[in-house]
Short mmCIF file of C-alpha atoms in Angstrom, two decimals:
data_model
loop_
_atom_site.label_atom_id
_atom_site.label_comp_id
_atom_site.label_asym_id
_atom_site.label_seq_id
_atom_site.Cartn_x
_atom_site.Cartn_y
_atom_site.Cartn_z
CA MET A 1121 0.02 0.15 0.03
CA SER A 1122 0.85 3.55 -0.40
CA THR A 1123 2.45 5.33 2.36
CA ALA A 1124 -0.19 8.16 2.37
CA LEU A 1125 -3.10 5.53 2.20
CA LYS A 1126 -1.65 4.12 5.39
CA ARG A 1127 -1.41 6.94 7.21
CA SER A 1128 -5.07 7.71 6.54
CA VAL A 1129 -6.02 4.37 7.61
CA GLN A 1130 -3.90 4.71 10.70
CA ARG A 1131 -5.14 8.30 11.71
CA SER A 1132 -8.86 7.58 11.31
CA PRO A 1133 -10.44 7.98 14.67
CA VAL A 1134 -12.86 5.28 15.73
CA THR A 1135 -16.48 6.78 15.02
CA THR A 1136 -19.76 5.62 16.09
CA GLN A 1137 -21.72 4.29 13.20
CA ARG A 1138 -25.05 5.91 12.52
CA PRO A 1139 -28.05 4.32 11.02
CA LEU A 1140 -28.43 4.79 7.21
CA LYS A 1141 -31.06 6.96 6.24
CA LEU A 1142 -32.53 6.73 2.49
CA ILE A 1143 -32.78 10.13 1.15
CA THR A 1144 -35.74 10.59 -1.20
CA SER A 1145 -37.81 13.24 -2.74
CA PRO A 1146 -41.37 13.53 -1.92
CA VAL A 1147 -43.62 11.43 -3.63
CA ARG A 1148 -46.54 12.99 -5.29
CA ARG A 1149 -49.46 10.51 -5.12
CA THR A 1150 -51.77 10.82 -8.00
CA ARG A 1151 -55.21 9.65 -8.31
CA THR A 1152 -55.03 9.36 -12.16
CA PHE A 1153 -53.83 5.84 -12.38
CA PRO A 1154 -56.94 4.30 -10.94
CA PHE A 1155 -59.10 6.37 -13.24
CA ILE A 1156 -57.07 5.35 -16.15
CA CYS A 1157 -57.30 1.79 -15.42
CA MET A 1158 -61.12 2.12 -14.98
CA GLY A 1159 -61.42 4.10 -18.28
CA ILE A 1160 -59.63 1.18 -20.18
CA LEU A 1161 -61.80 -1.48 -18.55
CA PHE A 1162 -65.01 0.46 -19.63
CA VAL A 1163 -63.60 1.02 -23.09
CA GLY A 1164 -63.01 -2.77 -23.18
CA VAL A 1165 -66.38 -3.81 -22.01
CA VAL A 1166 -68.14 -1.45 -24.47
CA ALA A 1167 -66.26 -2.72 -27.30
CA VAL A 1168 -67.21 -6.33 -26.42
CA LEU A 1169 -70.95 -5.56 -26.19
CA LEU A 1170 -70.86 -3.48 -29.57
CA ALA A 1171 -69.08 -6.41 -31.25
CA ASN A 1172 -71.71 -8.91 -29.54
CA ILE A 1173 -74.62 -6.73 -30.98
CA PHE A 1174 -72.95 -6.60 -34.43
CA VAL A 1175 -72.30 -10.62 -34.54
CA SER A 1176 -75.98 -10.89 -33.55
CA ASN A 1177 -77.38 -8.52 -35.92
CA THR A 1178 -75.32 -10.28 -38.54
CA THR A 1179 -76.47 -13.47 -37.76
CA TYR A 1180 -80.02 -12.40 -38.02
CA LYS A 1181 -79.60 -11.19 -41.33
CA ILE A 1182 -77.84 -14.12 -42.66
CA ASN A 1183 -80.78 -16.47 -41.23
CA ASP A 1184 -83.39 -14.31 -42.97
CA LEU A 1185 -81.40 -14.21 -46.32
CA ASN A 1186 -81.20 -18.13 -46.02
CA GLN A 1187 -84.80 -18.52 -45.48
CA LYS A 1188 -85.58 -16.06 -48.40
CA ASN A 1189 -83.29 -18.33 -50.47
CA GLU A 1190 -84.93 -21.45 -49.57
CA ASP A 1191 -88.57 -19.85 -50.15
CA LEU A 1192 -86.99 -18.69 -53.74
CA GLN A 1193 -85.67 -22.13 -54.52
CA SER A 1194 -88.83 -23.69 -53.53
CA GLU A 1195 -90.70 -21.34 -55.88
CA ARG A 1196 -88.38 -22.07 -58.47
CA ASP A 1197 -88.73 -25.61 -58.22
CA ARG A 1198 -92.71 -25.27 -58.10
CA LEU A 1199 -92.77 -23.32 -61.17
CA SER A 1200 -90.31 -25.54 -62.98
CA GLU A 1201 -92.52 -28.53 -62.29
CA ASP A 1202 -95.45 -26.49 -63.35
CA ILE A 1203 -93.99 -25.81 -66.61
CA ALA A 1204 -92.82 -29.46 -66.98
CA TYR A 1205 -96.45 -30.44 -66.43
CA ARG A 1206 -97.85 -27.98 -68.87
CA GLN A 1207 -95.37 -28.76 -71.64
CA SER A 1208 -96.35 -32.50 -71.64
CA PRO A 1209 -97.80 -33.51 -74.89
CA GLN A 1210 -101.22 -34.11 -73.60
CA ASN A 1211 -101.61 -30.64 -72.33
CA VAL A 1212 -99.93 -28.78 -75.28
CA HIS A 1213 -102.57 -30.74 -77.54
CA LYS A 1214 -105.43 -29.87 -75.08
CA ALA A 1215 -104.34 -26.26 -75.13
CA ALA A 1216 -103.95 -26.27 -78.97
CA SER A 1217 -107.43 -27.55 -79.39
CA GLN A 1218 -108.96 -25.07 -77.07
CA MET A 1219 -107.46 -22.26 -78.98
CA GLY A 1220 -108.80 -23.81 -82.35
CA LEU A 1221 -105.66 -25.01 -83.57
CA VAL A 1222 -105.84 -28.20 -85.80
CA PRO A 1223 -103.16 -30.92 -86.81
CA ALA A 1224 -101.49 -29.94 -90.17
CA ASP A 1225 -102.23 -31.82 -93.00
CA LYS A 1226 -98.53 -31.79 -94.34
CA VAL A 1227 -95.36 -31.23 -92.31
CA PHE A 1228 -92.35 -29.65 -93.72
CA PHE A 1229 -88.80 -29.42 -92.37
CA VAL A 1230 -86.23 -26.97 -92.96
CA THR A 1231 -82.82 -28.45 -93.75
CA ALA A 1232 -79.66 -26.82 -92.79
CA ASP A 1233 -78.86 -25.43 -96.30
CA GLY A 1234 -82.29 -23.75 -96.05
CA LYS A 1235 -84.31 -26.12 -98.23
CA VAL A 1236 -87.91 -26.80 -97.27
CA VAL A 1237 -88.65 -30.45 -97.29
CA GLU A 1238 -91.82 -32.33 -96.96
CA ALA A 1239 -91.79 -34.91 -94.13
CA ARG A 1240 -93.07 -38.38 -95.32
CA GLU A 1241 -94.53 -40.98 -93.13
CA ASP A 1242 -92.56 -44.06 -92.84
CA PRO A 1243 -94.99 -46.98 -93.88
CA GLY A 1244 -93.30 -49.33 -91.40
CA LYS A 1245 -94.06 -46.98 -88.46
CA ASN A 1246 -97.17 -47.66 -86.40
CA VAL A 1247 -98.61 -44.38 -85.21
CA GLY A 1248 -100.28 -45.16 -81.91
CA THR A 1249 -101.61 -43.01 -78.89
CA VAL A 1250 -99.81 -40.60 -76.92
CA PRO A 1251 -99.50 -42.16 -73.36
CA GLY A 1252 -101.17 -39.73 -70.75
CA PRO A 1253 -100.70 -39.99 -66.97
CA ARG A 1254 -102.20 -42.70 -65.17
CA ALA A 1255 -105.94 -42.54 -65.00
CA ASP A 1256 -106.05 -43.05 -61.13
CA THR A 1257 -104.01 -39.53 -60.88
CA ARG A 1258 -106.00 -37.54 -63.35
CA ASP A 1259 -107.99 -35.75 -60.75
CA ASP A 1260 -105.38 -35.65 -58.05
CA VAL A 1261 -103.54 -32.51 -56.75
CA ARG A 1262 -101.00 -31.81 -59.31
CA PRO A 1263 -97.61 -33.57 -59.16
CA ASN A 1264 -96.21 -30.57 -57.13
CA LEU A 1265 -96.86 -31.60 -53.67
CA ARG A 1266 -95.89 -28.18 -52.34
CA SER A 1267 -99.13 -26.75 -53.66
CA ASP A 1268 -102.71 -27.15 -53.29
CA GLU A 1269 -103.45 -25.72 -56.78
CA LYS A 1270 -105.40 -28.03 -58.76
CA LEU A 1271 -104.54 -27.92 -62.67
CA PRO A 1272 -106.96 -29.43 -65.61
CA ALA A 1273 -106.94 -33.14 -65.87
CA VAL A 1274 -105.03 -34.30 -68.97
CA GLY A 1275 -106.09 -36.69 -71.41
CA GLU A 1276 -109.93 -35.90 -70.95
CA SER A 1277 -111.46 -38.28 -68.32
CA GLY A 1278 -108.99 -41.09 -68.62
CA LYS A 1279 -108.68 -41.37 -72.37
CA ASP A 1280 -105.51 -41.49 -74.17
CA LEU A 1281 -105.14 -38.46 -76.66
CA GLU A 1282 -104.66 -39.66 -80.44
CA ALA A 1283 -101.29 -38.88 -81.82
CA PRO A 1284 -101.31 -36.40 -84.75
CA THR A 1285 -101.00 -38.36 -87.91
CA VAL A 1286 -99.15 -37.25 -90.73
CA LYS A 1287 -101.14 -37.91 -94.12
CA THR A 1288 -99.16 -38.94 -97.10
CA PRO A 1289 -99.72 -36.95 -100.49
#
């Protein structure tokens, strides 16, 4: 050790130890921290409530749109069945007869090159009747079971309609 240091160590008088004190600046207690915490909590609860309301509202809209979609699909199916029923040969023949139309004496076809050609009946072909719906269903509600609407009976009281004949010239 150095001599100066030895002298200071040797010369230091014995002192009594005093307790140590922590010197601090005066603490200002603010009341803003609890209010900040309560504000954050309140904003979080309101945000969750609004999100829940938005999700519920959207769910109801989706359910309404799904119900409308099902109703429209059901209506489309009903109308498709109605069109198919009315386009059957028996119904077309009956509607044409009611409008005063008669089967043509001669039938003509237009070919791909634009020529009009008269159709000739095949002598070996057996022209019969056009089969109608089963006789036991003619007075029933139409085939669409989703509706109670009745359509006119096809085939006029159980008789099959005669197929239009093509007369040879």
